[in-house]
PDB file of C-alpha atoms in Angstrom:
ATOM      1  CA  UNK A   1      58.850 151.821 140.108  1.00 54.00           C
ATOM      2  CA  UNK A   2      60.634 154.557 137.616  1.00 59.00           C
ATOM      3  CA  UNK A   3      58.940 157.123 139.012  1.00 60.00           C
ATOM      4  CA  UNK A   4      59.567 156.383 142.713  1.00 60.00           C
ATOM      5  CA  UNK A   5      62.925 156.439 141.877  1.00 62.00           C
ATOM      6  CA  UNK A   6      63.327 159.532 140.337  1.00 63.00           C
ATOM      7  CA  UNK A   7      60.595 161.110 143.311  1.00 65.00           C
ATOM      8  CA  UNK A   8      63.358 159.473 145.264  1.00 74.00           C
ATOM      9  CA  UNK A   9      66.491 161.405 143.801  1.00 70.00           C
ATOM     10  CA  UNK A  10      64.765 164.541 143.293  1.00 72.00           C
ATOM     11  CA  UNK A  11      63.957 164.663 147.045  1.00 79.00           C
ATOM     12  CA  UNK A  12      67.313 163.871 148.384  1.00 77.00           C
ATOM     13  CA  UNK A  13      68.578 166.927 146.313  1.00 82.00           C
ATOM     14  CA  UNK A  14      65.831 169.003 147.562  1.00 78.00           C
ATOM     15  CA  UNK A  15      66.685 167.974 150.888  1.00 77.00           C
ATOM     16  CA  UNK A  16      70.464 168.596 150.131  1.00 82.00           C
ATOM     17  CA  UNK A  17      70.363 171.780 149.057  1.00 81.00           C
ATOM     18  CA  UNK A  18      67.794 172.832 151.815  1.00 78.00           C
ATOM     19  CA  UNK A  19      70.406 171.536 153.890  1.00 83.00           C
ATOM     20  CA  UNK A  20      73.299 173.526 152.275  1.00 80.00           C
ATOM     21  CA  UNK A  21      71.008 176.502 152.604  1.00 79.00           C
ATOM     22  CA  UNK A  22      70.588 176.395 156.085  1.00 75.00           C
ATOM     23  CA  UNK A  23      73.933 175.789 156.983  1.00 75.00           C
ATOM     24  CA  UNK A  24      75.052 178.682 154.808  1.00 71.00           C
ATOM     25  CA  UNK A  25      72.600 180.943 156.707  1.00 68.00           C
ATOM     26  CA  UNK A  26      73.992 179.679 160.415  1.00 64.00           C
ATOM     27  CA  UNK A  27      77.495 179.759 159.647  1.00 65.00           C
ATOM     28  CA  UNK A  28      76.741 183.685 158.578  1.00 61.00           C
ATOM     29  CA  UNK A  29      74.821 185.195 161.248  1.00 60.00           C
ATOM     30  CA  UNK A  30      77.318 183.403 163.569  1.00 53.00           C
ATOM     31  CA  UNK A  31      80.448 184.824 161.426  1.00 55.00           C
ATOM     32  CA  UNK A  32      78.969 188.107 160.819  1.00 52.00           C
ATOM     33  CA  UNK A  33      77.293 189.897 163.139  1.00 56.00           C
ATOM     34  CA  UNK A  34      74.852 193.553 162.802  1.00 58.00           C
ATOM     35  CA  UNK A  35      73.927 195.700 160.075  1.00 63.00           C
ATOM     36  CA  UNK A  36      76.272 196.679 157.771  1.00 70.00           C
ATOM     37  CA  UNK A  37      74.112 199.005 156.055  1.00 70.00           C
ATOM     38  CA  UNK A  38      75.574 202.434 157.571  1.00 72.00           C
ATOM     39  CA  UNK A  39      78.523 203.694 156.661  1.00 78.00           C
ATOM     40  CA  UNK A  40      82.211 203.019 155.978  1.00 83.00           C
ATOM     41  CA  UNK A  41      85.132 202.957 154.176  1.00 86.00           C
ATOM     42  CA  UNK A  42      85.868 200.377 151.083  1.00 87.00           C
ATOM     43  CA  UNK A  43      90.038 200.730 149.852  1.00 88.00           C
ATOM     44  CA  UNK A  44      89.248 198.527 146.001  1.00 92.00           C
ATOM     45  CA  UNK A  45      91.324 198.290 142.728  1.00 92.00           C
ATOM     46  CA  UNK A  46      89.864 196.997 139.600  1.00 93.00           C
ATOM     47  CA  UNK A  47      91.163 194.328 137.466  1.00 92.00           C
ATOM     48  CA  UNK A  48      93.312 194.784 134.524  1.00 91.00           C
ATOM     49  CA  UNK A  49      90.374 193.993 132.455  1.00 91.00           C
ATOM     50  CA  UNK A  50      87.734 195.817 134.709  1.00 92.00           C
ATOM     51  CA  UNK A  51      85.605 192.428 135.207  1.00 94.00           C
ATOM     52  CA  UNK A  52      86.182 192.422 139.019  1.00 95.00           C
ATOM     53  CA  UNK A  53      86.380 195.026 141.875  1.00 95.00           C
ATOM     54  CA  UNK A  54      88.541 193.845 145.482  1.00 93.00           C
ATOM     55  CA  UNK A  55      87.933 195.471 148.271  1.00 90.00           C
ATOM     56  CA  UNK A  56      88.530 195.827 151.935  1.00 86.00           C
ATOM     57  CA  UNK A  57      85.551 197.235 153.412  1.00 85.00           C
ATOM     58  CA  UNK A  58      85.813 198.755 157.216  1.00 82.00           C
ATOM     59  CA  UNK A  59      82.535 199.214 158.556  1.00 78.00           C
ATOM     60  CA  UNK A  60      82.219 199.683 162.197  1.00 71.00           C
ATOM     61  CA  UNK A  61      84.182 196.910 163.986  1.00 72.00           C
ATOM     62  CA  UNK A  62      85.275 194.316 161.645  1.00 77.00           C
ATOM     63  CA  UNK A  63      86.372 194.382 158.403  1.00 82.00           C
ATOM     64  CA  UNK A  64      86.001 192.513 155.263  1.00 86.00           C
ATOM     65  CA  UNK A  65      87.444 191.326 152.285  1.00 88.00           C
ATOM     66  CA  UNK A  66      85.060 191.528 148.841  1.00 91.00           C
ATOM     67  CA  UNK A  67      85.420 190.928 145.715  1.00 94.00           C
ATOM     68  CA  UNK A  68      82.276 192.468 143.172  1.00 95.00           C
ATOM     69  CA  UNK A  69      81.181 193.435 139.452  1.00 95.00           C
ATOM     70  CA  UNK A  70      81.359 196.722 138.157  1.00 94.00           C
ATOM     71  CA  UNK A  71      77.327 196.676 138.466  1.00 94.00           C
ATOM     72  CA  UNK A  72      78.173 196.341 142.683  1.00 92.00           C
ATOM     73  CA  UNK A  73      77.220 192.192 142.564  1.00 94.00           C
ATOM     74  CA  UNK A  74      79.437 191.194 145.669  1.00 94.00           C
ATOM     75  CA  UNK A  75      80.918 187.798 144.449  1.00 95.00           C
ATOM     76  CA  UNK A  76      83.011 186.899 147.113  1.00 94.00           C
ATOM     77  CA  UNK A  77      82.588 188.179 151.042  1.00 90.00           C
ATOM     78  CA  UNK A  78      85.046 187.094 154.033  1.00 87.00           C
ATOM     79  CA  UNK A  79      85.462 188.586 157.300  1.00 83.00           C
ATOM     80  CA  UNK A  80      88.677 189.130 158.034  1.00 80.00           C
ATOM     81  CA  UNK A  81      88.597 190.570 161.592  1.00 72.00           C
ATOM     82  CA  UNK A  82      89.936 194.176 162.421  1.00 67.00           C
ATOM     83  CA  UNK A  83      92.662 194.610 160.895  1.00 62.00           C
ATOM     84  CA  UNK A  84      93.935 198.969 161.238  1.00 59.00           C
ATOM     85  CA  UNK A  85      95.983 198.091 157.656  1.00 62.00           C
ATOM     86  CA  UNK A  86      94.482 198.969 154.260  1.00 61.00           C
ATOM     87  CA  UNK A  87      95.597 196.799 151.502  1.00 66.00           C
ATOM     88  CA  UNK A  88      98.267 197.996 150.089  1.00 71.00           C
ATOM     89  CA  UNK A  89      97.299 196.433 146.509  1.00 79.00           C
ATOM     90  CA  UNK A  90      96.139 193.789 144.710  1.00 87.00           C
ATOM     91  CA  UNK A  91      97.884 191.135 142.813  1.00 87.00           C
ATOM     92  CA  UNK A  92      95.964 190.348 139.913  1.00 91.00           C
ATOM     93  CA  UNK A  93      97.081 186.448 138.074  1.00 88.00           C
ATOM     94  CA  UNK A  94      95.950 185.994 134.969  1.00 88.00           C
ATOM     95  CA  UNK A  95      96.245 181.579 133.805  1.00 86.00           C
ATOM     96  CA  UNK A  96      97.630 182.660 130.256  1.00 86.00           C
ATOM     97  CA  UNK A  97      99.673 185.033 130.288  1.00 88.00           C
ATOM     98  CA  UNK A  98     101.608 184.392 134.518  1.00 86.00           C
ATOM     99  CA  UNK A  99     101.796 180.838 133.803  1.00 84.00           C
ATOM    100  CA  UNK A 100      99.751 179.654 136.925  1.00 85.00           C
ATOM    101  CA  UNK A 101      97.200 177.029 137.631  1.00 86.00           C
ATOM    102  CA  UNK A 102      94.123 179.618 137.981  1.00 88.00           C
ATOM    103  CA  UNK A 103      92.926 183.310 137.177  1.00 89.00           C
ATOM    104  CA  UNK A 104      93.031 184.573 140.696  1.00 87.00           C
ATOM    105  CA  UNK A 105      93.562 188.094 142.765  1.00 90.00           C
ATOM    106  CA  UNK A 106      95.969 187.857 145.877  1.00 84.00           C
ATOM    107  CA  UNK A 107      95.602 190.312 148.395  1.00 80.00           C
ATOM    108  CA  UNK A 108      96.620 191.508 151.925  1.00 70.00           C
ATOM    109  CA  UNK A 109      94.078 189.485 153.669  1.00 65.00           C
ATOM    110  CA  UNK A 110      93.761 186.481 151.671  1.00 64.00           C
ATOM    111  CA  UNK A 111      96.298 184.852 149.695  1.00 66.00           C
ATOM    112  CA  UNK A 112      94.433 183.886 146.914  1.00 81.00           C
ATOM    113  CA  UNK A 113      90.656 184.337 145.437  1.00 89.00           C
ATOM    114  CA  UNK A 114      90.069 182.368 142.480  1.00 90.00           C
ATOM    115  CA  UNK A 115      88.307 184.394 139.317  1.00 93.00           C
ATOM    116  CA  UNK A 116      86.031 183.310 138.599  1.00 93.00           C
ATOM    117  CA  UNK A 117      84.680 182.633 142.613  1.00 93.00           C
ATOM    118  CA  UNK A 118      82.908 178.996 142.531  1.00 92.00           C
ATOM    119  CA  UNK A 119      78.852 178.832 142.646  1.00 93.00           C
ATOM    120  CA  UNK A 120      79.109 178.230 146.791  1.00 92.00           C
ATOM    121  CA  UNK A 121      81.285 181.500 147.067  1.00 93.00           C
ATOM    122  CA  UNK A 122      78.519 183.426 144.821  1.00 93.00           C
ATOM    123  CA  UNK A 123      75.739 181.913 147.030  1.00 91.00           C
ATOM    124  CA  UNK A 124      77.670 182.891 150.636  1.00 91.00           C
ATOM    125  CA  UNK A 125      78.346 186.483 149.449  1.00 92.00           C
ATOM    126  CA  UNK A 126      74.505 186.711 148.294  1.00 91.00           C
ATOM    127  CA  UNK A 127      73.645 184.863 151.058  1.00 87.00           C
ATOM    128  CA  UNK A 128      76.078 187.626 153.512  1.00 87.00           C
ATOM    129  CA  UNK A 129      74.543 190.477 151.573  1.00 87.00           C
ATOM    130  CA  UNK A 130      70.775 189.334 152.058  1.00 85.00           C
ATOM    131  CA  UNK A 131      71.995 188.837 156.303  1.00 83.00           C
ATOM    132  CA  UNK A 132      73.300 191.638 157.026  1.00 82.00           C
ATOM    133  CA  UNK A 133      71.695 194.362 154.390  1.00 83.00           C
ATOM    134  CA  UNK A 134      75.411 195.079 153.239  1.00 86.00           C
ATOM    135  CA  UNK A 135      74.997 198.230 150.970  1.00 86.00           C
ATOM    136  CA  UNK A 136      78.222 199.433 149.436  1.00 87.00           C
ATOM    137  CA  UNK A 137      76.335 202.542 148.124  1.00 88.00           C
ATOM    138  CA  UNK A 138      76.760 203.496 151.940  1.00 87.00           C
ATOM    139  CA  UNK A 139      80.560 203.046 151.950  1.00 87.00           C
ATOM    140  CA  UNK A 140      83.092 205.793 151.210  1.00 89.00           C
ATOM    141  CA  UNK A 141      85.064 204.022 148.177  1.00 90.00           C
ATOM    142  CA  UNK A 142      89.010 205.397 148.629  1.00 90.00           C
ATOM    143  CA  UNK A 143      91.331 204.156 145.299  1.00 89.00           C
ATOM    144  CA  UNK A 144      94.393 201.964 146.042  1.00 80.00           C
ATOM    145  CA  UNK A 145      96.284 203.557 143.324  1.00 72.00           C
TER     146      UNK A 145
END
């Protein structure tokens, strides 16, 4: 009887995260269309302490806000429609030393992204990435400051 149960609980979190999966993968190919391998332009700043890049990217027709490693992991990936304004900076909120409730980076686009981004964000941006062969390599990369 122990072992149906646990055969039991290991298959509705199977099925969960199967589920979770899937409706990662439809809610991206309906919110992101294409390939975004070709070409475009990223506007990023670094973090103070150079564990996070945030970026706008501007591929063809939409654009995006990112949020990546230094070793180009995307993290965090939201389309934000077309939009013809770069950010004009980054507002980086550190718990300790700002007095606020969470690390986070504020942005033109989004008002907050919390540092670190939770498991589900990491999984959507690898998830994005994966879709729609998003290769920063590709982009032009233009400094915010």
């Amino acid at each position: 009887m122990k072992k149906l149960k646990y055969f039991s609980l290991f298959t509705l979190i199977g099925v969960s995260m199967l589920t979770l999966i899937g409706i990662s993968l439809v809610l991206i190919s309906i919110f992101s269309k294409g390939d975004l391998s070709g070409s475009g332009t990223a506007y990023f700043e670094v973090s103070p302490d150079s564990k996070y890049i945030v970026m706008c990217v501007y591929p063809d027709k939409d654009s995006y806000q990112m949020l990546m490693t230094p070793e180009k992991k995307v993290l965090f990936a939201k389309k934000v429609g077309r939009n013809e304004y770069a950010m004009s900076g980054a507002i980086w909120m550190n718990r300790d030393k700002d007095d606020v409730d969470n690390d986070y980076v504020a942005t033109y686009y989004d008002s907050e992204i919390i540092l670190p981004p939770s498991r589900f964000q990491q999984i959507y941006a690898w998830l994005f990435v994966s879709i729609t062969r998003f290769n920063i390599n590709n982009m032009v990369m233009k400094p915010l400051r």
